[in-house]
Coordinates of C-alpha atoms and ligand atoms in Angstrom, one line a residue:
X1 CA 51.5 41.4 233.7
X2 CA 50.2 44.3 231.8
X3 CA 50.6 45.3 228.1
X4 CA 51.8 48.8 227.6
X5 CA 52.5 50.8 224.5
X6 CA 55.3 53.4 224.6
X7 CA 55.9 56.0 221.9
X8 CA 59.2 57.9 221.6
X9 CA 59.4 61.1 219.6
X10 CA 62.1 62.1 217.2
X11 CA 64.1 64.2 219.7
X12 CA 64.2 61.2 222.1
X13 CA 66.0 59.0 219.5
X14 CA 68.0 61.8 217.8
X15 CA 71.4 60.1 218.1
X16 CA 73.0 56.8 219.2
X17 CA 73.4 57.9 222.8
X18 CA 69.7 58.8 223.1
X19 CA 68.7 55.5 221.4
X20 CA 70.7 53.7 224.0
X21 CA 69.1 55.7 226.8
X22 CA 65.6 55.0 225.5
X23 CA 66.5 51.3 225.3
X24 CA 67.4 51.3 229.0
X25 CA 64.1 52.9 229.8
X26 CA 62.2 50.3 227.8
X27 CA 64.3 47.6 229.5
X28 CA 63.3 48.9 232.8
X29 CA 59.6 48.6 231.9
X30 CA 60.2 45.1 230.7
X31 CA 61.9 44.2 233.9
X32 CA 58.8 45.1 235.8
X33 CA 57.2 42.2 234.0
X34 CA 55.1 44.2 231.5
X35 CA 54.8 43.3 227.8
X36 CA 56.0 46.3 225.8
X37 CA 55.2 47.5 222.4
X38 CA 57.2 50.5 221.3
X39 CA 56.4 53.0 218.5
X40 CA 59.2 55.3 217.3
X41 CA 59.4 58.5 215.3
X42 CA 62.3 59.1 212.9
X43 CA 65.6 60.4 214.4
X44 CA 65.7 64.1 215.0
X45 CA 65.1 66.1 211.8
X46 CA 65.2 63.1 209.5
X47 CA 61.7 63.6 208.1
X48 CA 62.4 67.3 207.3
X49 CA 65.7 66.4 205.7
X50 CA 64.1 63.7 203.5
X51 CA 61.4 66.1 202.3
X52 CA 64.0 68.7 201.5
X53 CA 66.1 66.2 199.5
X54 CA 63.1 65.0 197.6
X55 CA 62.2 68.6 196.5
X56 CA 65.7 69.3 195.6
X57 CA 65.6 66.4 193.1
X58 CA 62.0 67.0 191.8
X59 CA 59.7 69.9 192.5
X60 CA 56.8 67.4 192.2
X61 CA 58.2 64.4 193.8
X62 CA 54.9 62.5 193.6
X63 CA 52.8 61.4 196.6
X64 CA 53.5 57.8 196.4
X65 CA 57.3 58.0 196.1
X66 CA 57.4 60.7 198.8
X67 CA 55.5 58.5 201.3
X68 CA 57.8 55.5 200.7
X69 CA 60.8 57.8 201.2
X70 CA 59.5 59.4 204.4
X71 CA 58.5 56.0 205.9
X72 CA 62.2 55.0 205.8
X73 CA 63.0 57.5 208.6
X74 CA 61.0 55.5 211.1
X75 CA 62.4 52.2 209.8
X76 CA 65.9 53.4 210.6
X77 CA 65.1 54.4 214.2
X78 CA 63.1 51.2 214.8
X79 CA 65.9 48.9 213.7
X80 CA 68.5 50.8 215.7
X81 CA 66.4 50.7 218.8
X82 CA 65.9 46.9 218.4
X83 CA 69.7 46.6 218.1
X84 CA 70.2 48.7 221.2
X85 CA 67.8 46.4 223.2
X86 CA 69.6 43.3 222.0
X87 CA 72.9 44.8 223.0
X88 CA 71.4 45.0 226.6
X89 CA 70.5 41.4 226.4
X90 CA 66.7 41.7 225.7
X91 CA 64.7 40.0 223.0
X92 CA 63.4 42.5 220.6
X93 CA 62.2 42.8 217.0
X94 CA 61.5 45.8 214.8
X95 CA 58.5 45.8 212.5
X96 CA 57.6 48.3 209.7
X97 CA 54.0 49.7 209.9
X98 CA 53.0 47.3 207.2
X99 CA 54.4 44.3 209.1
X100 CA 52.6 45.5 212.2
X101 CA 49.3 45.4 210.3
X102 CA 48.6 49.1 210.2
X103 CA 46.1 49.2 207.3
X104 CA 45.2 52.6 205.9
X105 CA 43.3 54.3 203.1
X106 CA 45.3 55.5 200.0
X107 CA 45.3 59.2 201.0
X108 CA 49.1 59.7 200.7
X109 CA 50.8 62.0 203.2
X110 CA 47.6 62.1 205.3
X111 CA 46.4 58.5 205.3
X112 CA 43.8 57.4 207.9
X113 CA 44.2 54.1 209.7
X114 CA 41.3 51.9 208.7
X115 CA 42.1 48.9 210.9
X116 CA 45.0 47.3 212.7
X117 CA 45.7 43.6 212.1
X118 CA 47.8 43.0 215.1
X119 CA 48.3 39.2 214.8
X120 CA 52.0 39.5 214.0
X121 CA 52.6 41.9 216.9
X122 CA 50.7 39.5 219.3
X123 CA 52.8 36.5 218.0
X124 CA 56.0 38.4 218.6
X125 CA 54.9 39.5 222.1
X126 CA 54.0 35.9 222.9
X127 CA 57.5 34.8 221.9
X128 CA 58.8 37.1 224.6
X129 CA 59.9 39.9 222.3
X130 CA 59.8 43.6 222.9
X131 CA 58.1 44.8 219.7
X132 CA 59.4 48.0 218.1
X133 CA 57.0 49.4 215.4
X134 CA 58.0 52.1 213.0
X135 CA 55.5 54.9 213.5
X136 CA 53.8 57.3 211.1
X137 CA 53.2 54.7 208.4
X138 CA 50.9 52.0 207.1
X139 CA 50.0 50.1 204.0
X140 CA 47.0 50.1 201.7
X141 CA 45.1 47.1 200.5
X142 CA 47.2 47.3 197.3
X143 CA 50.4 47.1 199.5
X144 CA 51.4 50.6 198.8
X145 CA 53.2 52.4 201.7
X146 CA 51.4 55.5 203.1
X147 CA 52.2 58.0 205.8
X148 CA 49.8 59.4 208.3
X149 CA 50.7 63.1 208.3
X150 CA 53.3 65.0 210.2
X151 CA 53.4 63.9 213.8
X152 CA 51.6 60.8 212.9
X153 CA 53.6 58.4 215.2
X154 CA 51.3 59.4 218.1
X155 CA 48.4 58.1 216.1
X156 CA 50.2 54.8 215.3
X157 CA 50.8 54.4 219.0
X158 CA 47.3 55.0 220.2
X159 CA 45.8 52.9 217.4
X160 CA 48.0 50.0 218.3
X161 CA 47.3 50.4 222.0
X162 CA 43.6 50.3 221.3
X163 CA 43.7 47.3 219.0
X164 CA 45.9 45.4 221.5
X165 CA 43.7 46.4 224.4
X166 CA 46.8 47.9 226.2
X167 CA 46.5 49.2 229.7
X168 CA 47.9 52.6 228.7
X169 CA 49.6 54.4 225.8
X170 CA 52.6 56.3 227.1
X171 CA 53.8 59.2 224.9
X172 CA 57.4 59.7 225.9
X173 CA 58.8 63.0 224.8
X174 CA 61.1 65.9 225.6
X175 CA 58.6 67.6 227.9
X176 CA 57.3 65.8 231.0
X177 CA 53.6 66.5 230.6
X178 CA 50.9 68.9 229.6
X179 CA 51.2 72.3 231.2
X180 CA 48.8 75.2 231.9
X181 CA 50.9 77.1 229.2
X182 CA 54.1 76.6 227.4
X183 CA 56.7 76.7 230.2
X184 CA 59.2 78.3 227.9
X185 CA 56.9 81.3 227.6
X186 CA 55.5 81.2 231.1
X187 CA 58.0 80.1 233.7
X188 CA 55.2 79.8 236.3
X189 CA 53.2 77.3 234.2
X190 CA 52.0 74.3 236.2
X191 CA 52.0 70.7 235.0
X192 CA 48.6 69.2 235.0
X193 CA 48.3 65.7 236.6
X194 CA 45.3 64.9 234.5
X195 CA 43.1 66.3 231.7
X196 CA 40.0 65.0 229.9
X197 CA 40.0 64.0 226.2
X198 CA 37.9 67.0 225.0
X199 CA 40.1 69.6 226.6
X200 CA 43.2 67.8 225.4
X201 CA 41.8 67.7 221.9
X202 CA 41.2 71.5 221.9
X203 CA 44.7 72.1 223.3
X204 CA 46.3 69.8 220.7
X205 CA 44.3 71.4 217.9
X206 CA 45.0 75.0 219.0
X207 CA 48.8 74.8 219.4
X208 CA 50.0 72.6 222.2
X209 CA 52.6 70.5 220.4
X210 CA 52.8 67.6 222.9
X211 CA 50.4 65.3 221.1
X212 CA 48.8 65.0 217.7
X213 CA 45.0 65.8 217.8
X214 CA 44.1 62.6 215.8
X215 CA 45.8 60.5 218.6
X216 CA 43.6 62.2 221.2
X217 CA 40.5 61.6 219.1
X218 CA 41.3 57.9 218.8
X219 CA 42.1 57.7 222.6
X220 CA 38.6 59.1 223.3
X221 CA 36.9 56.8 220.8
X222 CA 38.4 53.7 222.5
X223 CA 38.5 55.2 226.0
X224 CA 42.2 54.5 226.2
X225 CA 44.2 56.3 228.8
X226 CA 47.2 58.2 227.4
X227 CA 50.1 59.3 229.6
X228 CA 52.3 62.1 228.4
X229 CA 55.6 61.7 230.1
X230 CA 59.3 62.4 229.8
X231 CA 61.6 60.1 227.9
X232 CA 64.5 60.8 230.3
X233 CA 63.4 61.9 233.7
X234 CA 61.4 59.9 236.2
X235 CA 58.4 62.2 236.5
X236 CA 54.8 61.3 236.7
X237 CA 53.6 63.1 233.6
X238 CA 50.0 64.0 232.7
X239 CA 47.2 61.4 232.3
X240 CA 44.7 62.0 229.6
X241 CA 41.5 60.0 230.3
X242 CA 37.8 60.1 230.5
X243 CA 37.2 60.1 234.2
X244 CA 38.4 63.6 235.2
X245 CA 36.2 64.7 238.0
X246 CA 33.8 67.6 237.4
X247 CA 35.3 69.6 240.2
X248 CA 38.7 70.0 238.7
X249 CA 37.2 70.6 235.3
X250 CA 35.4 73.6 236.6
X251 CA 37.9 76.2 235.5
X252 CA 40.1 77.4 232.7
X253 CA 42.7 74.6 232.4
X254 CA 45.3 75.9 230.0
X255 CA 46.3 78.6 227.5
X256 CA 47.4 77.5 224.1
X257 CA 49.0 79.5 221.3
X258 CA 49.9 79.0 217.7
X259 CA 52.1 81.3 215.6
X260 CA 51.4 79.7 212.3
X261 CA 48.4 81.8 211.3
X262 CA 47.8 83.9 208.1
X263 CA 44.6 85.6 207.2
X264 CA 42.8 86.2 203.9
X265 CA 39.9 88.6 203.5
X266 CA 37.8 88.8 200.4
X267 CA 36.3 92.3 200.7
X268 CA 33.0 93.4 199.3
X269 CA 31.6 90.1 198.3
X270 CA 28.0 90.0 196.9
X271 CA 25.9 88.2 199.6
X272 CA 24.2 85.4 197.7
X273 CA 24.0 81.6 198.1
X274 CA 27.0 79.7 196.8
X275 CA 29.6 82.4 197.3
X276 CA 31.4 80.8 200.3
X277 CA 31.5 77.5 198.4
X278 CA 33.0 79.1 195.3
X279 CA 35.8 80.6 197.3
X280 CA 36.5 77.8 199.7
X281 CA 36.0 74.7 197.5
X282 CA 39.1 75.2 195.3
X283 CA 41.2 75.6 198.5
X284 CA 39.9 72.3 199.8
X285 CA 40.6 70.6 196.5
X286 CA 44.1 71.9 196.6
X287 CA 44.6 70.4 200.0
X288 CA 44.8 73.7 201.8
X289 CA 43.2 73.5 205.1
X290 CA 41.2 76.5 206.1
X291 CA 40.8 77.1 209.8
X292 CA 38.7 80.0 211.2
X293 CA 36.1 81.2 208.8
X294 CA 34.2 84.4 209.5
X295 CA 31.6 86.1 207.4
X296 CA 30.3 89.5 208.4
X297 CA 26.7 90.4 208.7
X298 CA 26.0 91.9 205.3
X299 CA 25.1 95.5 204.7
X300 CA 23.2 96.2 201.4
X301 CA 23.8 92.6 200.3
X302 CA 27.6 93.1 200.4
X303 CA 29.7 91.3 202.9
X304 CA 33.4 90.4 203.8
X305 CA 34.6 86.8 204.1
X306 CA 37.7 86.2 206.2
X307 CA 39.5 82.9 206.9
X308 CA 42.8 81.7 208.1
X309 CA 45.4 79.3 206.7
X310 CA 48.8 78.1 207.8
X311 CA 51.5 80.7 206.9
X312 CA 53.2 78.2 204.5
X313 CA 49.9 77.9 202.6
X314 CA 49.2 81.6 202.2
X315 CA 50.9 82.2 198.8
X316 CA 49.2 79.2 197.3
X317 CA 45.9 80.1 198.7
X318 CA 46.1 83.7 197.5
X319 CA 46.9 82.5 194.0
X320 CA 43.7 80.5 194.0
X321 CA 41.5 83.0 195.7
X322 CA 42.5 86.2 193.8
X323 CA 41.0 85.1 190.4
X324 CA 37.9 83.8 192.1
X325 CA 37.4 87.1 193.9
X326 CA 37.6 88.9 190.6
X327 CA 35.2 86.5 188.9
X328 CA 32.5 87.1 191.6
X329 CA 33.1 90.9 191.5
X330 CA 34.5 91.2 195.0
X331 CA 36.0 94.6 195.7
X332 CA 39.4 93.3 196.9
X333 CA 41.4 90.5 198.3
X334 CA 43.9 91.2 201.1
X335 CA 46.1 89.1 203.3
X336 CA 48.1 89.3 206.5
X337 CA 50.8 86.8 207.3
X338 CA 51.9 88.0 210.7
X339 CA 49.3 86.7 213.0
X340 CA 49.0 84.3 215.9
X341 CA 46.3 82.6 217.9
X342 CA 45.8 82.5 221.6
X343 CA 43.2 80.3 223.2
X344 CA 41.9 79.6 226.7
X345 CA 40.5 76.1 227.2
X346 CA 38.5 74.4 229.8
X347 CA 35.2 72.5 230.2
X348 CA 34.4 75.0 233.0
X349 CA 33.6 77.6 230.4
X350 CA 30.6 75.6 229.2
X351 CA 27.6 78.0 229.5
X352 CA 29.5 80.5 231.5
X353 CA 29.8 83.9 229.7
X354 CA 32.1 85.5 232.2
X355 CA 35.2 83.9 230.7
X356 CA 35.0 85.7 227.4
X357 CA 34.6 89.1 229.1
X358 CA 37.6 88.5 231.3
X359 CA 39.7 87.3 228.4
X360 CA 38.9 90.3 226.3
X361 CA 39.5 92.8 229.1
X362 CA 42.8 91.3 230.0
X363 CA 44.0 91.6 226.4
X364 CA 42.7 95.1 226.0
X365 CA 44.4 96.3 229.2
X366 CA 47.6 95.1 227.6
X367 CA 46.8 97.1 224.5
X368 CA 46.4 93.9 222.4
X369 CA 44.1 94.3 219.5
X370 CA 41.8 91.3 218.7
X371 CA 41.3 90.8 215.0
X372 CA 39.0 87.7 215.0
X373 CA 37.3 85.7 217.7
X374 CA 36.2 82.1 217.5
X375 CA 34.8 79.8 220.2
X376 CA 33.8 76.3 220.8
X377 CA 31.8 75.2 223.9
X378 CA 35.0 74.8 225.9
X379 CA 37.4 77.2 224.1
X380 CA 37.8 80.9 223.3
X381 CA 40.3 81.8 220.6
X382 CA 41.5 85.3 219.7
X383 CA 43.5 86.0 216.6
X384 CA 46.0 88.8 217.2
X385 CA 49.3 90.2 215.9
X386 CA 52.0 87.6 216.1
X387 CA 54.3 90.0 218.0
X388 CA 51.8 90.2 220.9
X389 CA 51.2 86.4 221.3
X390 CA 53.8 86.0 224.0
X391 CA 52.4 88.9 226.1
X392 CA 48.9 87.6 225.6
X393 CA 49.8 84.1 226.8
X394 CA 51.4 85.6 229.9
X395 CA 48.6 87.9 230.8
X396 CA 45.9 85.3 230.3
X397 CA 47.8 82.8 232.5
X398 CA 47.9 85.4 235.2
X399 CA 44.3 86.6 234.8
X400 CA 42.9 83.1 235.2
X401 CA 45.3 82.3 238.0
X402 CA 46.6 79.2 236.2
X403 CA 49.7 79.0 238.4
X404 CA 47.4 78.3 241.3
X405 CA 45.9 74.8 241.8
X406 CA 42.3 74.8 240.6
X407 CA 40.7 74.1 244.0
X408 CA 42.6 77.0 245.5
X409 CA 41.7 79.7 242.9
X410 CA 39.8 82.7 244.2
X411 CA 38.1 83.8 241.1
X412 CA 35.8 81.9 238.8
X413 CA 35.4 82.5 236.1
Ligands
LIG501 N1 58.6 61.6 211.6 C1 57.3 62.1 211.4 C2 57.3 63.6 211.5 O1 58.4 64.2 211.8 C3 56.3 61.5 212.2 C4 56.4 61.8 213.7 O2 57.4 62.4 214.2 O3 55.5 61.4 214.4 O4 56.3 64.3 211.2
MG502 MG1 59.3 63.8 214.0

């Protein structure tokens, strides 16, 4: 008998019929003799609807109240799922994040799990229950309810799986695995049977929406296998784990994209110590996360500082940066909100310069202008016009022969 944790996303429990279907899938796992802990997201667009309602009532709803409000979405889906399982004749119990022992810090709307006190979950499992835990939420030491940030149910699932020493954490969703590119953009995209933690972390952070990056990080930390699989079809999914063999890691694995990119450039900044801090610190304080940061080599002690933020944060960021730019006598402050990111990812790129050249030539042959470039050891990202992102993903998928199985590719890099 194994212990498994399954997580179902919002679209998998969007209405009563889907909840019943998910219940049957859980029952099937239980029938195989496994102990099952289930983590659920809120039904469909519930979280968005609750946020909208809060802001309609008060432009500053307050972090604490907002988190309690949002946590109710997952409570609704967890109770309904427990009822659906009972209707099928299975023993099941729903638990809120607090009841399941998810203890967090007090950073509302982006709380971090500090520990999982899983005694109650274990007790319920031992009584023979299927345990349904409301995802995305926890409780502070002062018993205040917190939420873990958008998409946080993945993190709940992996944290619970790690603390219960589960065999695997299954992320059950509306796609059946991790692909070489978004199959809606690239019909020839291939499903990966496995992928390592580092590669998955880059993919999740640079646009693949299948899994929250924090969940991947936790999986790696506890060396917990994570299976991304379909909620509704019997397909084998993609296993994220630490033992991916070197051979299959030896190439580009996937192309990711992100359309949520806006850019701010502070032009003509005096190049002296402390300038970057004075521009970026107020943004951090206001909770605006800055992504790519590029400072030009300076000419005559004058430089440009460019960084990117999410499109929804651009207006707020500009309001903060403009006065600072003035106060440090920068020449100008300009922004562009119509950008996107395209990345190639794979551990095979480690120490192999050829990949960058091939990526840039492929983009230039398509007439796609690169505005910014950033890299990690296993990723190369180009920031380009948002209208060219789809083309870029397609051409890169072709250039690196991602539709062909890795061992059969002709070219490397
Ligand atoms: N319901 C939350 C959200 O929509 C958490 C989740 O889905 O994981 O962000
Ligand atoms: Mg959701």
